[in-house]
Short mmCIF file of C-alpha atoms and ligand atoms in Angstrom, two decimals:
data_model
loop_
_atom_site.label_atom_id
_atom_site.label_comp_id
_atom_site.label_asym_id
_atom_site.label_seq_id
_atom_site.Cartn_x
_atom_site.Cartn_y
_atom_site.Cartn_z
CA MET A 687 -0.39 -16.69 14.52
CA ALA A 688 -0.01 -19.13 11.60
CA TRP A 689 -3.56 -19.73 10.43
CA ASN A 690 -3.56 -22.91 8.42
CA TYR A 691 -7.10 -24.30 8.59
CA ARG A 692 -8.80 -25.32 5.36
CA THR A 693 -12.02 -23.42 6.11
CA ILE A 694 -11.99 -19.93 4.68
CA ILE A 695 -12.88 -17.54 7.46
CA GLU A 696 -14.36 -14.31 6.17
CA PRO A 697 -12.19 -11.74 8.00
CA PHE A 698 -15.17 -9.67 9.12
CA LYS A 699 -18.33 -9.86 11.18
CA ILE A 700 -21.62 -8.95 9.56
CA LYS A 701 -23.32 -5.90 11.06
CA SER A 702 -25.88 -5.03 8.42
CA VAL A 703 -27.72 -7.55 6.27
CA GLU A 704 -29.86 -7.55 3.14
CA PRO A 705 -32.38 -10.37 2.60
CA LEU A 706 -32.06 -12.53 -0.51
CA PRO A 707 -35.10 -13.19 -2.72
CA PHE A 708 -36.01 -16.90 -2.95
CA LEU A 709 -38.16 -17.47 -6.04
CA SER A 710 -39.74 -20.69 -7.25
CA ARG A 711 -38.51 -22.24 -10.48
CA GLY A 712 -41.74 -21.14 -12.18
CA GLN A 713 -41.17 -17.54 -11.10
CA ARG A 714 -37.60 -17.63 -12.40
CA GLN A 715 -38.77 -19.12 -15.70
CA ARG A 716 -41.32 -16.32 -16.15
CA ALA A 717 -38.80 -13.63 -15.15
CA LEU A 718 -36.28 -14.88 -17.72
CA GLU A 719 -38.93 -15.16 -20.43
CA ARG A 720 -39.88 -11.54 -19.78
CA ALA A 721 -36.16 -10.63 -19.92
CA GLY A 722 -35.88 -12.15 -23.42
CA TRP A 723 -33.35 -14.73 -22.12
CA ASN A 724 -30.94 -11.90 -21.45
CA LEU A 725 -29.87 -11.63 -17.81
CA PHE A 726 -29.09 -7.92 -18.16
CA HIS A 727 -32.85 -7.35 -18.41
CA LEU A 728 -33.59 -9.11 -15.11
CA PRO A 729 -34.51 -6.88 -12.17
CA ALA A 730 -31.93 -7.49 -9.40
CA SER A 731 -34.84 -8.24 -7.05
CA ARG A 732 -35.35 -11.49 -9.02
CA VAL A 733 -31.73 -12.65 -8.52
CA LEU A 734 -30.62 -14.81 -5.58
CA LEU A 735 -26.82 -14.57 -6.03
CA ASP A 736 -25.60 -11.83 -8.34
CA LEU A 737 -22.27 -12.70 -9.93
CA LEU A 738 -22.76 -10.42 -12.94
CA THR A 739 -19.87 -8.16 -11.94
CA ASP A 740 -17.44 -7.29 -9.15
CA SER A 741 -17.60 -3.61 -10.17
CA GLY A 742 -19.35 -1.23 -7.79
CA THR A 743 -20.97 -4.15 -5.97
CA ASN A 744 -18.63 -4.10 -2.95
CA ALA A 745 -19.82 -4.10 0.66
CA MET A 746 -18.37 -1.17 2.59
CA SER A 747 -17.00 -1.32 6.14
CA GLY A 748 -18.24 0.46 9.24
CA MET A 749 -15.20 2.77 8.95
CA GLN A 750 -16.20 3.71 5.40
CA TRP A 751 -19.80 4.47 6.41
CA ALA A 752 -18.54 6.48 9.39
CA GLY A 753 -16.21 8.42 7.08
CA MET A 754 -19.15 9.20 4.80
CA MET A 755 -21.03 10.81 7.67
CA GLN A 756 -18.04 12.98 8.52
CA ALA A 757 -17.21 13.90 4.94
CA ASP A 758 -16.72 17.48 3.81
CA GLU A 759 -19.08 18.49 0.99
CA SER A 760 -17.40 21.83 0.21
CA TYR A 761 -17.25 22.67 -3.47
CA ALA A 762 -13.57 23.65 -3.46
CA GLY A 763 -10.75 22.34 -1.28
CA ALA A 764 -12.84 19.83 0.66
CA ARG A 765 -11.05 18.06 3.52
CA SER A 766 -12.20 14.73 2.07
CA PHE A 767 -10.32 15.44 -1.16
CA PHE A 768 -7.08 16.00 0.74
CA ARG A 769 -7.60 12.75 2.58
CA LEU A 770 -7.97 10.91 -0.73
CA GLU A 771 -5.01 12.75 -2.24
CA LYS A 772 -2.81 11.72 0.69
CA ALA A 773 -3.93 8.07 0.48
CA VAL A 774 -3.28 7.93 -3.28
CA ARG A 775 0.09 9.68 -3.01
CA GLU A 776 1.25 7.30 -0.31
CA LEU A 777 0.14 4.27 -2.26
CA THR A 778 1.19 5.24 -5.77
CA GLY A 779 3.91 7.85 -5.34
CA PHE A 780 2.21 10.05 -7.99
CA ARG A 781 2.04 13.72 -7.06
CA TYR A 782 -1.01 14.76 -9.07
CA VAL A 783 -4.27 13.10 -8.05
CA ILE A 784 -7.35 13.75 -10.15
CA PRO A 785 -10.64 12.31 -8.85
CA VAL A 786 -13.23 11.06 -11.37
CA HIS A 787 -16.66 9.48 -11.07
CA GLN A 788 -15.44 6.13 -12.44
CA GLY A 789 -12.61 4.52 -14.41
CA ARG A 790 -13.80 5.35 -17.91
CA ALA A 791 -13.85 9.07 -17.09
CA ALA A 792 -10.12 8.84 -16.31
CA GLU A 793 -9.62 7.04 -19.65
CA ARG A 794 -11.49 9.67 -21.62
CA ILE A 795 -9.55 12.51 -19.96
CA LEU A 796 -6.10 10.93 -20.39
CA PHE A 797 -6.53 9.95 -24.02
CA SER A 798 -8.11 13.28 -24.95
CA PHE A 799 -4.58 14.73 -24.85
CA LEU A 800 -2.24 11.71 -25.06
CA GLY A 801 -4.23 9.78 -27.68
CA GLY A 802 -5.27 11.00 -31.10
CA ARG A 803 -4.67 10.07 -34.73
CA GLY A 804 -1.28 8.46 -35.38
CA LYS A 805 -0.81 7.25 -31.80
CA ILE A 806 -0.65 3.55 -30.95
CA VAL A 807 -1.44 2.19 -27.48
CA LEU A 808 0.12 -1.19 -26.70
CA SER A 809 -1.21 -3.30 -23.87
CA ASN A 810 -1.27 -6.76 -22.33
CA THR A 811 -5.04 -6.56 -23.05
CA LEU A 812 -7.19 -3.45 -22.87
CA PHE A 813 -10.53 -3.48 -21.09
CA ASP A 814 -13.45 -2.63 -23.47
CA THR A 815 -14.00 0.95 -22.21
CA THR A 816 -10.27 1.70 -22.28
CA ARG A 817 -10.05 0.44 -25.85
CA ALA A 818 -13.17 2.38 -26.81
CA ASN A 819 -11.81 5.64 -25.35
CA ILE A 820 -8.46 5.17 -27.10
CA GLU A 821 -10.15 4.49 -30.43
CA PHE A 822 -12.58 7.36 -29.91
CA SER A 823 -9.57 9.70 -29.63
CA GLY A 824 -8.43 8.48 -33.07
CA ALA A 825 -5.55 6.34 -31.76
CA ARG A 826 -5.03 2.65 -32.43
CA ALA A 827 -5.31 0.06 -29.63
CA VAL A 828 -3.25 -3.15 -29.79
CA ASP A 829 -3.27 -6.12 -27.40
CA LEU A 830 -0.04 -8.08 -26.93
CA PRO A 831 -0.84 -10.85 -24.42
CA ILE A 832 1.63 -13.68 -23.95
CA ARG A 833 0.93 -16.98 -25.74
CA GLU A 834 0.02 -18.79 -22.49
CA ALA A 835 -2.86 -16.35 -21.87
CA LEU A 836 -4.95 -18.11 -24.50
CA ASP A 837 -4.18 -21.63 -23.30
CA PHE A 838 -6.84 -22.22 -20.62
CA ASP A 839 -5.12 -25.32 -19.26
CA SER A 840 -1.61 -23.91 -18.93
CA PRO A 841 -0.69 -23.57 -15.25
CA TYR A 842 1.45 -20.51 -16.04
CA PRO A 843 1.09 -18.23 -12.98
CA PHE A 844 1.24 -14.85 -14.75
CA LYS A 845 -1.01 -15.11 -17.77
CA GLY A 846 -1.66 -11.37 -17.54
CA ASN A 847 1.89 -10.63 -18.75
CA LEU A 848 2.61 -8.56 -21.84
CA ASP A 849 4.64 -10.18 -24.63
CA LEU A 850 7.94 -8.26 -24.47
CA GLN A 851 9.20 -9.73 -27.74
CA ALA A 852 6.11 -8.46 -29.57
CA PHE A 853 6.52 -5.09 -27.84
CA ARG A 854 10.09 -4.78 -29.17
CA GLN A 855 8.85 -5.58 -32.70
CA TRP A 856 6.27 -2.80 -32.52
CA ILE A 857 8.96 -0.35 -31.42
CA ARG A 858 11.19 -1.45 -34.33
CA ARG A 859 8.41 -1.27 -36.90
CA HIS A 860 6.56 1.88 -35.87
CA GLY A 861 9.13 3.96 -33.96
CA ALA A 862 8.79 4.75 -30.27
CA SER A 863 7.47 8.31 -30.68
CA ARG A 864 4.00 7.09 -31.71
CA LEU A 865 3.70 4.58 -28.88
CA LEU A 866 2.12 4.56 -25.44
CA CYS A 867 1.76 1.58 -23.12
CA VAL A 868 -1.13 0.62 -20.81
CA VAL A 869 -0.78 -2.45 -18.58
CA THR A 870 -4.04 -3.80 -17.14
CA LEU A 871 -3.70 -5.18 -13.57
CA THR A 872 -5.15 -7.77 -13.31
CA ASN A 873 -6.02 -8.60 -16.87
CA ASN A 874 -9.84 -8.62 -16.66
CA SER A 875 -10.54 -9.39 -20.33
CA LEU A 876 -8.38 -12.55 -20.22
CA GLY A 877 -9.46 -14.17 -16.98
CA GLY A 878 -8.45 -11.74 -14.21
CA GLN A 879 -4.89 -13.02 -14.52
CA PRO A 880 -2.02 -11.20 -12.79
CA VAL A 881 1.02 -9.47 -14.27
CA SER A 882 4.35 -10.32 -12.62
CA LEU A 883 6.75 -7.75 -11.19
CA GLN A 884 9.42 -9.13 -13.48
CA ASN A 885 7.24 -8.47 -16.53
CA LEU A 886 6.41 -4.97 -15.29
CA LYS A 887 10.11 -4.26 -14.79
CA GLY A 888 10.84 -5.49 -18.31
CA ILE A 889 8.14 -3.22 -19.74
CA ARG A 890 9.47 -0.29 -17.67
CA ALA A 891 13.01 -0.85 -18.97
CA LEU A 892 11.85 -0.89 -22.60
CA CYS A 893 9.65 2.18 -22.10
CA ARG A 894 12.43 4.11 -20.38
CA ARG A 895 14.99 3.23 -23.05
CA HIS A 896 12.69 4.40 -25.83
CA GLY A 897 10.92 7.29 -24.07
CA ILE A 898 7.48 5.60 -24.12
CA ALA A 899 4.97 6.66 -21.43
CA LEU A 900 3.77 3.76 -19.28
CA PHE A 901 0.38 3.74 -17.52
CA LEU A 902 -1.24 1.15 -15.28
CA ASP A 903 -4.95 0.44 -15.58
CA ALA A 904 -4.90 -0.55 -11.93
CA ALA A 905 -8.55 -1.25 -11.04
CA ARG A 906 -7.47 -4.51 -9.32
CA PHE A 907 -4.01 -3.48 -8.09
CA ALA A 908 -4.38 -5.16 -4.67
CA GLU A 909 -5.44 -8.52 -6.11
CA ASN A 910 -2.50 -8.32 -8.54
CA ALA A 911 -0.09 -7.49 -5.69
CA TYR A 912 -1.32 -10.40 -3.57
CA LEU A 913 -1.03 -12.84 -6.50
CA ILE A 914 2.57 -11.65 -6.97
CA LYS A 915 3.20 -12.33 -3.28
CA LEU A 916 1.76 -15.84 -3.66
CA ARG A 917 3.27 -16.80 -7.00
CA GLU A 918 6.44 -14.85 -7.81
CA ARG A 919 9.78 -16.10 -6.62
CA GLY A 920 11.31 -14.00 -3.81
CA GLN A 921 8.12 -12.03 -3.03
CA GLN A 922 6.66 -14.16 -0.23
CA ARG A 923 8.13 -12.18 2.66
CA ARG A 924 6.95 -8.81 1.42
CA THR A 925 3.61 -7.24 2.25
CA SER A 926 1.04 -6.72 -0.50
CA ARG A 927 1.29 -3.00 0.22
CA GLU A 928 5.04 -2.98 -0.48
CA ILE A 929 4.49 -4.88 -3.71
CA ALA A 930 1.64 -2.56 -4.79
CA ARG A 931 3.79 0.50 -4.08
CA GLN A 932 6.59 -0.94 -6.20
CA MET A 933 4.18 -1.70 -9.08
CA PHE A 934 2.96 1.89 -9.18
CA ARG A 935 6.50 3.29 -8.96
CA LEU A 936 7.40 1.56 -12.21
CA ALA A 937 4.86 3.66 -14.17
CA ASP A 938 4.35 7.28 -15.24
CA GLY A 939 0.72 7.32 -14.19
CA CYS A 940 -2.30 5.21 -13.39
CA LEU A 941 -6.01 5.01 -14.16
CA VAL A 942 -8.05 3.52 -11.35
CA SER A 943 -11.69 2.51 -11.22
CA GLY A 944 -12.32 2.58 -7.46
CA LYS A 945 -15.36 0.34 -7.97
CA LYS A 946 -13.12 -2.71 -7.74
CA ASP A 947 -10.17 -2.58 -5.32
CA GLY A 948 -11.22 0.84 -4.01
CA LEU A 949 -13.94 -1.12 -2.14
CA VAL A 950 -16.58 1.47 -3.01
CA ASN A 951 -19.71 1.57 -5.15
CA MET A 952 -18.68 4.60 -7.20
CA GLY A 953 -15.48 6.57 -7.79
CA GLY A 954 -12.03 6.50 -9.30
CA PHE A 955 -8.95 8.57 -10.05
CA LEU A 956 -6.19 9.39 -12.46
CA ALA A 957 -2.75 9.94 -10.90
CA LEU A 958 0.33 11.30 -12.67
CA HIS A 959 3.91 12.55 -12.23
CA ASN A 960 4.01 15.00 -15.09
CA PRO A 961 2.75 18.53 -14.18
CA GLN A 962 1.88 19.45 -17.80
CA TRP A 963 -0.25 16.34 -18.20
CA ALA A 964 -1.87 17.03 -14.83
CA GLN A 965 -2.78 20.54 -15.98
CA GLN A 966 -4.28 19.24 -19.22
CA ALA A 967 -6.19 16.58 -17.31
CA ARG A 968 -7.59 19.13 -14.86
CA ASN A 969 -8.69 21.43 -17.68
CA MET A 970 -10.61 18.54 -19.19
CA LEU A 971 -11.91 17.48 -15.75
CA ILE A 972 -13.45 20.92 -15.15
CA LEU A 973 -15.12 20.74 -18.54
CA THR A 974 -16.74 17.33 -18.08
CA GLU A 975 -16.56 16.07 -14.47
CA GLY A 976 -16.26 18.95 -12.01
CA PHE A 977 -13.85 21.08 -10.00
CA PRO A 978 -10.42 19.41 -9.47
CA THR A 979 -11.03 18.70 -5.78
CA TYR A 980 -14.18 16.66 -6.33
CA GLY A 981 -14.18 15.55 -9.98
CA GLY A 982 -17.73 14.24 -10.28
CA LEU A 983 -17.88 12.76 -6.77
CA ALA A 984 -19.53 13.78 -3.52
CA GLY A 985 -17.24 14.43 -0.54
CA ARG A 986 -18.58 11.23 1.03
CA ASP A 987 -17.48 9.20 -2.02
CA LEU A 988 -13.94 10.65 -1.75
CA GLU A 989 -13.86 9.73 1.93
CA ALA A 990 -15.09 6.16 1.37
CA LEU A 991 -12.54 5.64 -1.41
CA ALA A 992 -9.65 6.92 0.73
CA GLN A 993 -10.61 4.43 3.46
CA GLY A 994 -11.20 1.60 0.95
CA LEU A 995 -7.69 1.98 -0.48
CA GLU A 996 -6.35 1.37 3.04
CA GLU A 997 -8.54 -1.63 3.82
CA VAL A 998 -8.05 -3.48 0.54
CA LEU A 999 -4.36 -4.11 1.27
CA ASP A 1000 -5.08 -5.92 4.52
CA GLU A 1001 -3.38 -9.32 4.18
CA GLU A 1002 -6.21 -11.25 5.85
CA TYR A 1003 -8.73 -9.67 3.50
CA LEU A 1004 -6.65 -10.47 0.42
CA LYS A 1005 -6.04 -14.03 1.58
CA TYR A 1006 -9.80 -14.57 2.00
CA ARG A 1007 -10.50 -12.89 -1.33
CA ILE A 1008 -8.09 -14.92 -3.44
CA ARG A 1009 -8.81 -18.18 -1.59
CA SER A 1010 -12.57 -17.75 -2.12
CA ILE A 1011 -12.08 -17.44 -5.87
CA GLU A 1012 -9.80 -20.48 -5.89
CA TYR A 1013 -12.23 -22.43 -3.69
CA LEU A 1014 -15.07 -21.82 -6.13
CA GLY A 1015 -12.84 -22.74 -9.08
CA MET A 1016 -11.64 -26.00 -7.49
CA GLY A 1017 -15.19 -26.93 -6.49
CA LEU A 1018 -16.40 -26.45 -10.06
CA LEU A 1019 -13.54 -28.55 -11.42
CA ARG A 1020 -14.44 -31.34 -9.00
CA ALA A 1021 -18.04 -31.11 -10.25
CA GLY A 1022 -16.74 -31.70 -13.81
CA ILE A 1023 -17.05 -28.08 -14.95
CA PRO A 1024 -14.08 -26.89 -17.06
CA ILE A 1025 -12.70 -23.50 -16.04
CA LEU A 1026 -9.91 -21.19 -17.07
CA ARG A 1027 -6.87 -22.12 -14.96
CA PRO A 1028 -5.28 -21.06 -12.71
CA THR A 1029 -8.03 -18.95 -11.13
CA GLY A 1030 -7.15 -15.25 -10.99
CA GLY A 1031 -8.22 -12.30 -8.90
CA HIS A 1032 -11.90 -11.51 -9.09
CA ALA A 1033 -13.83 -14.16 -10.98
CA VAL A 1034 -14.02 -17.74 -12.16
CA TYR A 1035 -14.40 -18.21 -15.92
CA VAL A 1036 -16.25 -21.34 -17.02
CA ASP A 1037 -15.23 -22.72 -20.41
CA ALA A 1038 -18.76 -23.12 -21.81
CA GLY A 1039 -17.45 -23.94 -25.29
CA ARG A 1040 -15.88 -27.10 -23.90
CA LEU A 1041 -18.74 -27.92 -21.53
CA LEU A 1042 -21.41 -27.68 -24.23
CA PRO A 1043 -19.77 -29.03 -27.41
CA GLN A 1044 -23.23 -29.74 -28.88
CA ILE A 1045 -23.93 -25.99 -29.17
CA PRO A 1046 -22.14 -24.16 -32.02
CA ARG A 1047 -20.65 -20.74 -31.31
CA HIS A 1048 -23.35 -18.87 -33.21
CA ARG A 1049 -25.91 -20.43 -30.86
CA PHE A 1050 -24.18 -18.92 -27.82
CA PRO A 1051 -23.23 -21.84 -25.51
CA ALA A 1052 -22.16 -19.54 -22.65
CA GLN A 1053 -25.43 -17.60 -22.79
CA ALA A 1054 -27.37 -20.88 -22.75
CA LEU A 1055 -25.39 -21.91 -19.67
CA ALA A 1056 -26.06 -18.52 -18.04
CA CYS A 1057 -29.81 -19.01 -18.53
CA HIS A 1058 -29.69 -22.51 -17.02
CA LEU A 1059 -27.66 -21.26 -14.07
CA TYR A 1060 -30.42 -18.78 -13.34
CA LEU A 1061 -33.26 -21.23 -13.95
CA GLU A 1062 -31.68 -23.88 -11.76
CA GLY A 1063 -30.43 -21.71 -8.90
CA GLY A 1064 -31.30 -18.04 -9.34
CA ILE A 1065 -27.62 -17.20 -9.99
CA ARG A 1066 -26.77 -14.42 -12.44
CA ALA A 1067 -23.46 -14.50 -14.36
CA VAL A 1068 -22.29 -12.93 -17.60
CA GLU A 1069 -21.53 -14.36 -21.03
CA ILE A 1070 -18.14 -13.40 -22.43
CA GLY A 1071 -18.23 -14.98 -25.84
CA SER A 1072 -19.93 -14.70 -29.22
CA LEU A 1073 -22.95 -12.80 -27.91
CA MET A 1074 -20.66 -10.11 -26.47
CA PHE A 1075 -17.93 -10.01 -29.13
CA GLY A 1076 -19.54 -11.54 -32.24
CA ARG A 1077 -17.00 -13.13 -34.59
CA LYS A 1078 -14.12 -11.53 -32.67
CA ALA A 1079 -14.80 -13.77 -29.63
CA ARG A 1080 -11.69 -15.71 -28.63
CA ALA A 1081 -13.63 -18.24 -26.54
CA GLU A 1082 -17.09 -19.01 -25.14
CA LEU A 1083 -16.78 -18.14 -21.46
CA LEU A 1084 -19.21 -17.62 -18.61
CA ARG A 1085 -17.77 -15.27 -15.98
CA LEU A 1086 -18.76 -15.67 -12.33
CA ALA A 1087 -17.52 -12.40 -10.82
CA ILE A 1088 -17.47 -12.24 -7.04
CA PRO A 1089 -18.47 -8.96 -5.34
CA ARG A 1090 -16.04 -8.06 -2.54
CA ARG A 1091 -17.03 -8.89 1.10
CA VAL A 1092 -20.61 -9.70 0.02
CA TYR A 1093 -20.89 -13.49 -0.09
CA THR A 1094 -19.60 -16.22 2.21
CA GLN A 1095 -18.17 -19.68 1.71
CA SER A 1096 -21.64 -21.25 1.97
CA HIS A 1097 -22.81 -19.10 -0.94
CA MET A 1098 -19.90 -20.50 -2.95
CA ASP A 1099 -20.85 -24.06 -1.90
CA TYR A 1100 -24.34 -23.37 -3.21
CA VAL A 1101 -22.99 -22.18 -6.59
CA ILE A 1102 -20.97 -25.41 -6.87
CA GLU A 1103 -24.03 -27.50 -6.00
CA VAL A 1104 -26.16 -25.78 -8.63
CA PHE A 1105 -23.48 -26.39 -11.26
CA SER A 1106 -23.34 -30.10 -10.25
CA ARG A 1107 -27.07 -30.39 -10.94
CA ILE A 1108 -26.74 -28.68 -14.29
CA HIS A 1109 -23.86 -30.99 -15.17
CA ARG A 1110 -26.14 -34.03 -14.85
CA LYS A 1111 -28.36 -32.79 -17.67
CA ILE A 1112 -25.76 -30.94 -19.67
CA HIS A 1113 -26.40 -32.83 -22.94
CA ARG A 1114 -30.03 -31.63 -22.91
CA ILE A 1115 -29.10 -27.93 -23.05
CA ARG A 1116 -29.87 -26.28 -26.39
CA GLY A 1117 -28.56 -23.09 -27.95
CA LEU A 1118 -30.19 -19.70 -28.42
CA ARG A 1119 -30.79 -17.43 -31.36
CA ILE A 1120 -31.11 -13.67 -31.45
CA LEU A 1121 -34.59 -12.23 -32.05
CA GLU A 1122 -33.57 -8.57 -31.94
CA ALA A 1123 -30.34 -6.74 -31.15
CA PRO A 1124 -28.71 -3.36 -31.75
CA ARG A 1125 -25.58 -3.20 -33.93
CA VAL A 1126 -23.18 -2.23 -31.14
CA LEU A 1127 -22.79 -3.69 -27.64
CA ARG A 1128 -25.64 -6.05 -28.44
CA HIS A 1129 -25.18 -8.27 -25.38
CA PHE A 1130 -26.63 -5.56 -23.12
CA SER A 1131 -29.99 -5.34 -24.82
CA ALA A 1132 -30.44 -8.29 -27.23
CA ARG A 1133 -33.53 -10.46 -26.89
CA LEU A 1134 -33.16 -14.18 -27.61
CA ARG A 1135 -35.07 -17.43 -27.78
CA TRP A 1136 -34.23 -21.15 -27.63
CA VAL A 1137 -33.61 -22.96 -30.91
C1 PLP B 1572 -9.65 -3.35 -16.08
C2 PLP B 1572 -10.72 -2.30 -16.11
N1 PLP B 1572 -10.43 -1.07 -16.52
C3 PLP B 1572 -11.35 -0.10 -16.56
C4 PLP B 1572 -12.65 -0.34 -16.20
C5 PLP B 1572 -13.69 0.76 -16.29
O1 PLP B 1572 -14.04 1.20 -15.04
P1 PLP B 1572 -15.50 1.82 -14.73
O2 PLP B 1572 -16.49 0.73 -14.88
O3 PLP B 1572 -15.36 2.32 -13.33
O4 PLP B 1572 -15.71 2.93 -15.71
C6 PLP B 1572 -13.02 -1.62 -15.78
C7 PLP B 1572 -14.42 -1.93 -15.39
O5 PLP B 1572 -14.86 -3.03 -15.25
C8 PLP B 1572 -12.02 -2.63 -15.73
O6 PLP B 1572 -12.31 -3.89 -15.35
#
């Protein structure tokens, strides 16, 4: 049936509910004061809508909960591991499946033997933990996003793409033997933007010609596949599953944090073709995560992840998911709030630098906006700007990440309404200054005050 109504219908019924805490403005003010104007310090019980992250905040299905009850908790050779292995093999085509407790464990394991001094990892843009694990191994991490990725108004549909011209230059200058490539799908650090199949094929061709190993950081593989289906010429008739399978088959391996498109709260995996790499990875896994058939997870987590990988490629789910993000983005634009366009897979990024021109970067405009969003409506979001990255910040963004299957269209309407109210008094918003902060990753624990 062609379903062409404007209303977004969540493709599920709600069987289990969790009440939301409604606080008065005074209570929110006191909570934020106690948190030192840093939303990471807020207890979740003080937050009405939590848009801090889409990672590990998913709602699971009845099938996933049922699978958890039936899971096999054997130490070695658990049935639930084989179920996950089968699901990952069918999806990715990789023979060796190595479960880990979350994405960064896969990163640490892979780069412990493929990274190291002298190696260079090229990427469209590495996520922070991926970069940190690469650099920790002694290797160098380099981002090569396309030019359009940094132009927030460009309607370019695949801003997650890697700059192939720049890639060729790195091969020419440094020689292929030192290089590795990691493509992040979707590109979380630059707006959750997708990578096109055409770009992936171009990267594959270069890597194959020069013998460079290609990995996908595929935490949001299903959202990327659906955005290809929507936006790339010739892909409309294919299923998201077919597209996802093709994406994985272009690479030598993948790192997956299951906390995003695995539709679980904890879990992940590393999957590879190469038996020597798999052996090295398993040796490391035993040392730091656990036996190769559980890798830091309970049998019930393996079971839930296997089921989640099936459910996430449902076309009705993906349609609802991507349309909800777009719906929120369009609503904010109509309310006069500038956002990074086009909207991508898992979040809407508000351009706080442009919205609050009266606040200089060192007074953290996006953090000021985050505080007002909480004060006005109890909504928690995250600053991605000068508080997080210091002088290296490329822009002053506020990310509204949407947990999967958790909120409905009316929750999104509420977010838009709260932003409209803030917009009316936008010129009155002041900046913040840091009272105390550690030297690294200061955004997690800094305490601030209004200037
Ligand atoms: C693109 C990407 N890669 C890797 C990770 C790390 O995964 P985890 O948080 O499961 O360690 C994340 C987490 O947000 C991510 O967004």
